[in-house]
Amino acid sequence: GHDWGYGVEDGPSLWHQNYPIAKGSRQSPIDILPQTASHDPSLGPIALKYDQCTSINIANNGHSVVVEFEDSDDRSVIQGGPLDNPYRLKQFHFHWGGKGCRGSEHTVEGHSYASELHLVHWNAVKYETFGEAATAPDGLAVLGIFLETGDDHRWLHTITDALYMVKFKGSVTNFKSFNPKCLLPSSLHYWTYLGSLTTPPLHESVTWIVLKEPIAVSEKQMSKFRMLLFTGEEEDQRMRMENNFRPPQPLKGRKVRSSN
Ligand SMILES: C[C@H](CNC(=O)c1ccc(S(N)(=O)=O)cc1)Cn1ccc2ccccc21
Ligand SMILES: [Zn+2]
């Protein structure tokens, strides 16, 4: 049912009532302090093998807009960096703010970006299903990419042009052969730390890999995300989908490592 959201009555500060892990020891997102992040020479580069990736559909799940991928084999994986084996791409989605506001989940020295893209991968070497991996401490790897407003992003149009098809919660439409490689910045330098899902059920199962370099998207492209609705077609109260981000959570002694 609808037991959580981003509003006054069901927002992040109340999630602990139904999801006590919200006050856990490895919650996400966090505020990243580059000076405190230890440069770890043993941290190799991350490798993204997205060439044969197969997107299936794009959907509005009432919390974000999600592009799902075929994950029955290792055609699209992330590996290297802090990861001991390849993790399979399952979906990607975004978090964003209101007009002219900030909307990223991770922040860098208190600075937040307009939006944050999450590419969600699961450890299919150790676990049978995504659901099982989602509850395991080494089950998921999420690649976070900051979006800042600036020039038009030439490939983001493929996504923003499809958003009108999934305006309402529960809507889904075909979205074939989109390769998320086109959404990556030029540098794959990153910060990494052990954290959680940033939405309920807030499982502490995520190895976070946050890229240092943001990608630029135009204000016009960002405005198309804000025409999405949290609410379904049948609901009379139309609620614009924006500010769907959780604020930074306590570090609780965790170490953030830097690739370089
Ligand atoms: C946990 C899952 C629902 N949540 C997520 O998949 C998820 C993924 C990434 C993030 S974030 N913002 O941290 O990147 C947050 C939530 C429910 N679920 C349980 C079993 C299962 C099987 C297939 C699909 C969904 C399933
Ligand atoms: Zn996310």
Short mmCIF file of C-alpha atoms and ligand atoms in Angstrom, two decimals:
data_model
loop_
_atom_site.label_atom_id
_atom_site.label_comp_id
_atom_site.label_asym_id
_atom_site.label_seq_id
_atom_site.Cartn_x
_atom_site.Cartn_y
_atom_site.Cartn_z
CA GLY A 1 0.00 0.00 0.00
CA HIS A 2 0.99 3.67 0.09
CA ASP A 3 2.99 3.66 3.29
CA TRP A 4 5.78 6.06 2.43
CA GLY A 5 6.46 9.05 0.22
CA TYR A 6 8.15 12.46 0.25
CA GLY A 7 5.32 14.56 1.68
CA VAL A 8 4.76 16.10 5.09
CA GLU A 9 2.67 13.12 6.24
CA ASP A 10 4.81 10.28 4.84
CA GLY A 11 8.27 11.76 4.17
CA PRO A 12 11.84 10.68 5.09
CA SER A 13 11.67 11.89 8.71
CA LEU A 14 8.74 9.49 9.34
CA TRP A 15 10.03 6.39 7.48
CA HIS A 16 11.56 4.96 10.70
CA GLN A 17 8.04 4.28 12.02
CA ASN A 18 7.47 1.50 9.48
CA TYR A 19 11.17 0.89 8.67
CA PRO A 20 13.24 1.06 11.89
CA ILE A 21 16.44 0.37 9.87
CA ALA A 22 16.08 4.05 8.85
CA LYS A 23 18.11 4.76 12.00
CA GLY A 24 20.62 2.01 11.18
CA SER A 25 24.42 2.15 11.04
CA ARG A 26 24.91 2.18 7.24
CA GLN A 27 22.14 4.37 5.83
CA SER A 28 22.26 6.36 2.58
CA PRO A 29 22.64 8.95 1.18
CA ILE A 30 25.51 10.76 2.94
CA ASP A 31 27.34 14.07 2.66
CA ILE A 32 30.68 13.31 1.00
CA LEU A 33 33.76 15.24 2.26
CA PRO A 34 36.46 14.88 -0.45
CA GLN A 35 39.26 15.96 1.92
CA THR A 36 38.31 13.26 4.42
CA ALA A 37 37.85 10.53 1.82
CA SER A 38 40.96 8.35 1.90
CA HIS A 39 42.65 7.82 -1.47
CA ASP A 40 43.00 4.05 -1.67
CA PRO A 41 45.60 2.94 -4.25
CA SER A 42 44.22 -0.62 -4.07
CA LEU A 43 40.96 0.70 -5.54
CA GLY A 44 41.09 -0.06 -9.25
CA PRO A 45 38.96 1.56 -11.95
CA ILE A 46 35.33 0.54 -12.36
CA ALA A 47 34.42 -1.20 -15.61
CA LEU A 48 30.97 -0.87 -17.15
CA LYS A 49 30.07 -3.49 -19.73
CA TYR A 50 26.78 -2.10 -21.09
CA ASP A 51 27.28 -2.89 -24.75
CA GLN A 52 24.69 -5.66 -25.06
CA CYS A 53 22.36 -4.02 -22.59
CA THR A 54 18.67 -4.46 -23.19
CA SER A 55 16.26 -1.99 -21.73
CA ILE A 56 12.70 -3.27 -21.52
CA ASN A 57 10.41 -0.52 -20.34
CA ILE A 58 10.10 2.85 -18.61
CA ALA A 59 7.66 3.18 -15.70
CA ASN A 60 6.30 5.60 -13.11
CA ASN A 61 6.25 3.69 -9.81
CA GLY A 62 4.80 6.59 -7.82
CA HIS A 63 8.22 7.48 -6.38
CA SER A 64 10.42 7.96 -9.47
CA VAL A 65 10.70 7.11 -13.17
CA VAL A 66 12.46 3.78 -13.68
CA VAL A 67 13.98 2.11 -16.78
CA GLU A 68 14.09 -1.68 -16.28
CA PHE A 69 16.59 -4.01 -17.95
CA GLU A 70 16.63 -7.65 -18.95
CA ASP A 71 18.83 -9.23 -16.25
CA SER A 72 18.67 -12.97 -17.00
CA ASP A 73 22.38 -13.07 -17.91
CA ASP A 74 25.61 -11.07 -17.50
CA ARG A 75 25.30 -9.00 -20.66
CA SER A 76 25.22 -5.69 -18.71
CA VAL A 77 27.45 -5.55 -15.64
CA ILE A 78 29.55 -3.28 -13.48
CA GLN A 79 32.78 -4.68 -12.07
CA GLY A 80 36.16 -3.67 -10.65
CA GLY A 81 36.68 -0.84 -8.18
CA PRO A 82 35.49 -1.99 -4.73
CA LEU A 83 33.53 -4.93 -6.20
CA ASP A 84 34.71 -8.55 -5.83
CA ASN A 85 32.69 -9.76 -8.81
CA PRO A 86 30.41 -8.48 -11.56
CA TYR A 87 27.03 -7.01 -10.59
CA ARG A 88 24.16 -7.19 -13.11
CA LEU A 89 22.27 -4.04 -14.24
CA LYS A 90 18.64 -4.22 -13.15
CA GLN A 91 17.27 -0.69 -13.51
CA PHE A 92 18.07 2.98 -13.38
CA HIS A 93 16.03 5.87 -12.01
CA PHE A 94 16.38 9.48 -10.93
CA HIS A 95 15.84 11.76 -7.90
CA TRP A 96 15.28 15.50 -8.43
CA GLY A 97 14.13 18.78 -6.87
CA GLY A 98 11.55 21.44 -7.62
CA LYS A 99 12.12 24.26 -10.18
CA GLY A 100 15.52 25.84 -9.55
CA CYS A 101 15.90 23.78 -6.37
CA ARG A 102 18.38 21.08 -5.52
CA GLY A 103 17.38 17.43 -5.76
CA SER A 104 20.36 15.11 -5.45
CA GLU A 105 20.54 12.59 -2.58
CA HIS A 106 24.28 12.53 -1.97
CA THR A 107 25.83 15.93 -1.32
CA VAL A 108 29.49 17.01 -1.62
CA GLU A 109 30.63 19.24 1.25
CA GLY A 110 27.00 20.26 1.71
CA HIS A 111 26.56 21.08 -2.00
CA SER A 112 23.66 19.33 -3.65
CA TYR A 113 23.08 18.99 -7.39
CA ALA A 114 19.86 19.40 -9.36
CA SER A 115 19.36 15.65 -9.70
CA GLU A 116 20.99 12.25 -9.18
CA LEU A 117 20.84 9.21 -11.47
CA HIS A 118 21.08 5.75 -9.85
CA LEU A 119 22.10 2.69 -11.89
CA VAL A 120 21.11 -0.32 -9.76
CA HIS A 121 23.04 -3.59 -10.08
CA TRP A 122 22.82 -6.91 -8.18
CA ASN A 123 25.27 -9.67 -7.26
CA ALA A 124 24.04 -12.55 -9.43
CA VAL A 125 27.18 -14.56 -8.66
CA LYS A 126 26.20 -15.00 -5.01
CA TYR A 127 22.41 -14.62 -5.13
CA GLU A 128 19.59 -16.19 -7.15
CA THR A 129 17.32 -13.16 -7.50
CA PHE A 130 17.40 -9.39 -7.21
CA GLY A 131 15.01 -9.61 -4.25
CA GLU A 132 17.38 -11.91 -2.37
CA ALA A 133 20.40 -9.74 -3.21
CA ALA A 134 18.51 -6.61 -2.09
CA THR A 135 18.57 -7.89 1.51
CA ALA A 136 22.24 -9.04 1.56
CA PRO A 137 25.08 -6.81 2.82
CA ASP A 138 27.02 -7.34 -0.47
CA GLY A 139 23.96 -7.77 -2.63
CA LEU A 140 23.72 -4.51 -4.56
CA ALA A 141 26.00 -1.96 -6.22
CA VAL A 142 24.49 1.39 -7.16
CA LEU A 143 26.35 3.81 -9.43
CA GLY A 144 25.37 7.39 -8.60
CA ILE A 145 25.78 10.17 -11.18
CA PHE A 146 25.11 13.84 -10.38
CA LEU A 147 23.13 15.97 -12.84
CA GLU A 148 23.75 19.74 -12.89
CA THR A 149 21.82 22.24 -15.00
CA GLY A 150 23.68 23.68 -17.95
CA ASP A 151 23.75 22.71 -21.59
CA ASP A 152 21.23 20.33 -23.13
CA HIS A 153 22.20 16.67 -22.73
CA ARG A 154 21.97 15.23 -26.24
CA TRP A 155 21.06 11.69 -25.12
CA LEU A 156 18.79 12.49 -22.19
CA HIS A 157 16.17 13.58 -24.75
CA THR A 158 15.46 9.89 -25.42
CA ILE A 159 14.26 9.64 -21.82
CA THR A 160 12.61 13.05 -21.38
CA ASP A 161 10.69 12.59 -24.67
CA ALA A 162 9.15 9.40 -23.25
CA LEU A 163 8.08 10.89 -19.89
CA TYR A 164 4.69 12.09 -21.14
CA MET A 165 3.81 8.40 -21.67
CA VAL A 166 4.33 7.62 -17.96
CA LYS A 167 2.83 10.74 -16.38
CA PHE A 168 0.72 8.85 -13.87
CA LYS A 169 1.74 6.45 -11.06
CA GLY A 170 1.45 2.87 -12.30
CA SER A 171 1.95 3.71 -15.99
CA VAL A 172 4.54 1.80 -18.01
CA THR A 173 5.53 1.81 -21.66
CA ASN A 174 7.97 0.06 -23.96
CA PHE A 175 11.51 1.45 -23.88
CA LYS A 176 13.80 -0.74 -25.94
CA SER A 177 17.53 -0.64 -26.71
CA PHE A 178 18.50 2.34 -24.57
CA ASN A 179 22.13 2.14 -23.54
CA PRO A 180 22.84 4.08 -20.31
CA LYS A 181 26.51 4.33 -21.30
CA CYS A 182 25.44 7.58 -23.04
CA LEU A 183 24.61 9.09 -19.64
CA LEU A 184 28.12 8.70 -18.19
CA PRO A 185 30.48 11.66 -17.65
CA SER A 186 33.94 11.59 -19.24
CA SER A 187 35.67 10.59 -15.99
CA LEU A 188 34.85 7.46 -13.98
CA HIS A 189 36.69 8.70 -10.87
CA TYR A 190 34.53 7.93 -7.86
CA TRP A 191 33.94 7.82 -4.13
CA THR A 192 32.79 4.54 -2.59
CA TYR A 193 31.29 3.51 0.76
CA LEU A 194 28.94 0.90 2.26
CA GLY A 195 25.35 2.09 2.53
CA SER A 196 21.71 1.34 1.89
CA LEU A 197 18.74 1.77 -0.38
CA THR A 198 17.68 5.43 -0.10
CA THR A 199 13.99 4.52 -0.14
CA PRO A 200 12.04 2.04 1.96
CA PRO A 201 12.68 -0.81 2.67
CA LEU A 202 16.10 0.96 3.21
CA HIS A 203 17.96 -2.40 3.16
CA GLU A 204 21.66 -2.03 4.13
CA SER A 205 22.74 -3.92 1.03
CA VAL A 206 24.38 -1.32 -1.21
CA THR A 207 28.02 -0.75 -2.15
CA TRP A 208 27.74 2.87 -3.33
CA ILE A 209 29.93 4.11 -6.16
CA VAL A 210 29.37 7.87 -6.68
CA LEU A 211 31.05 9.49 -9.69
CA LYS A 212 32.88 12.75 -8.97
CA GLU A 213 32.11 14.38 -12.32
CA PRO A 214 28.49 15.51 -12.90
CA ILE A 215 26.77 15.45 -16.27
CA ALA A 216 25.11 18.61 -17.63
CA VAL A 217 21.41 18.67 -18.48
CA SER A 218 19.28 21.69 -19.41
CA GLU A 219 16.67 23.28 -17.16
CA LYS A 220 14.13 22.46 -19.91
CA GLN A 221 15.04 18.76 -19.71
CA MET A 222 14.77 18.85 -15.90
CA SER A 223 11.33 20.52 -16.16
CA LYS A 224 10.06 17.47 -18.07
CA PHE A 225 10.76 15.26 -15.02
CA ARG A 226 8.59 17.62 -12.96
CA MET A 227 5.54 17.03 -15.20
CA LEU A 228 5.43 13.48 -13.85
CA LEU A 229 2.95 12.85 -11.03
CA PHE A 230 3.24 10.94 -7.75
CA THR A 231 -0.48 10.19 -8.14
CA GLY A 232 -2.43 7.80 -10.33
CA GLU A 233 -4.81 8.72 -13.18
CA GLU A 234 -7.83 7.79 -11.02
CA GLU A 235 -6.82 10.06 -8.09
CA ASP A 236 -8.40 13.50 -7.94
CA GLN A 237 -5.49 15.14 -6.06
CA ARG A 238 -2.77 15.63 -8.70
CA MET A 239 0.65 15.80 -7.02
CA ARG A 240 3.65 16.81 -9.13
CA MET A 241 6.61 14.43 -8.82
CA GLU A 242 9.47 16.51 -7.44
CA ASN A 243 11.76 16.63 -4.37
CA ASN A 244 11.79 12.81 -4.34
CA PHE A 245 15.12 12.69 -2.50
CA ARG A 246 16.16 11.55 0.99
CA PRO A 247 18.51 13.98 2.81
CA PRO A 248 22.00 12.90 3.93
CA GLN A 249 22.15 10.42 6.84
CA PRO A 250 24.68 10.07 9.72
CA LEU A 251 28.03 8.57 8.67
CA LYS A 252 28.29 6.59 11.98
CA GLY A 253 32.03 6.07 11.65
CA ARG A 254 32.02 4.78 8.07
CA LYS A 255 35.02 5.37 5.81
CA VAL A 256 34.53 6.88 2.37
CA ARG A 257 37.26 5.86 -0.09
CA SER A 258 38.31 7.75 -3.21
CA SER A 259 39.49 6.13 -6.46
CA ASN A 260 41.88 9.06 -7.15
C1 LIG B 1 13.67 -3.75 -2.65
C2 LIG B 1 12.83 -3.55 -3.86
C3 LIG B 1 12.37 -2.13 -4.07
N1 LIG B 1 13.43 -1.15 -4.00
C4 LIG B 1 14.42 -1.08 -4.91
O1 LIG B 1 14.53 -1.92 -5.80
C5 LIG B 1 15.37 0.08 -4.82
C6 LIG B 1 16.48 0.10 -5.66
C7 LIG B 1 17.40 1.17 -5.57
C8 LIG B 1 17.19 2.21 -4.66
S1 LIG B 1 18.34 3.54 -4.55
N2 LIG B 1 17.53 4.93 -4.55
O2 LIG B 1 19.01 3.39 -3.28
O3 LIG B 1 19.18 3.44 -5.71
C9 LIG B 1 16.08 2.19 -3.83
C10 LIG B 1 15.16 1.11 -3.91
C11 LIG B 1 11.52 -4.36 -3.77
N3 LIG B 1 11.75 -5.68 -4.30
C12 LIG B 1 11.89 -6.75 -3.51
C13 LIG B 1 12.04 -7.86 -4.33
C14 LIG B 1 12.03 -7.42 -5.65
C15 LIG B 1 12.17 -8.08 -6.88
C16 LIG B 1 12.12 -7.33 -8.06
C17 LIG B 1 11.93 -5.95 -8.00
C18 LIG B 1 11.79 -5.29 -6.77
C19 LIG B 1 11.85 -6.04 -5.62
ZN ZN B 2 17.77 6.06 -6.14
#
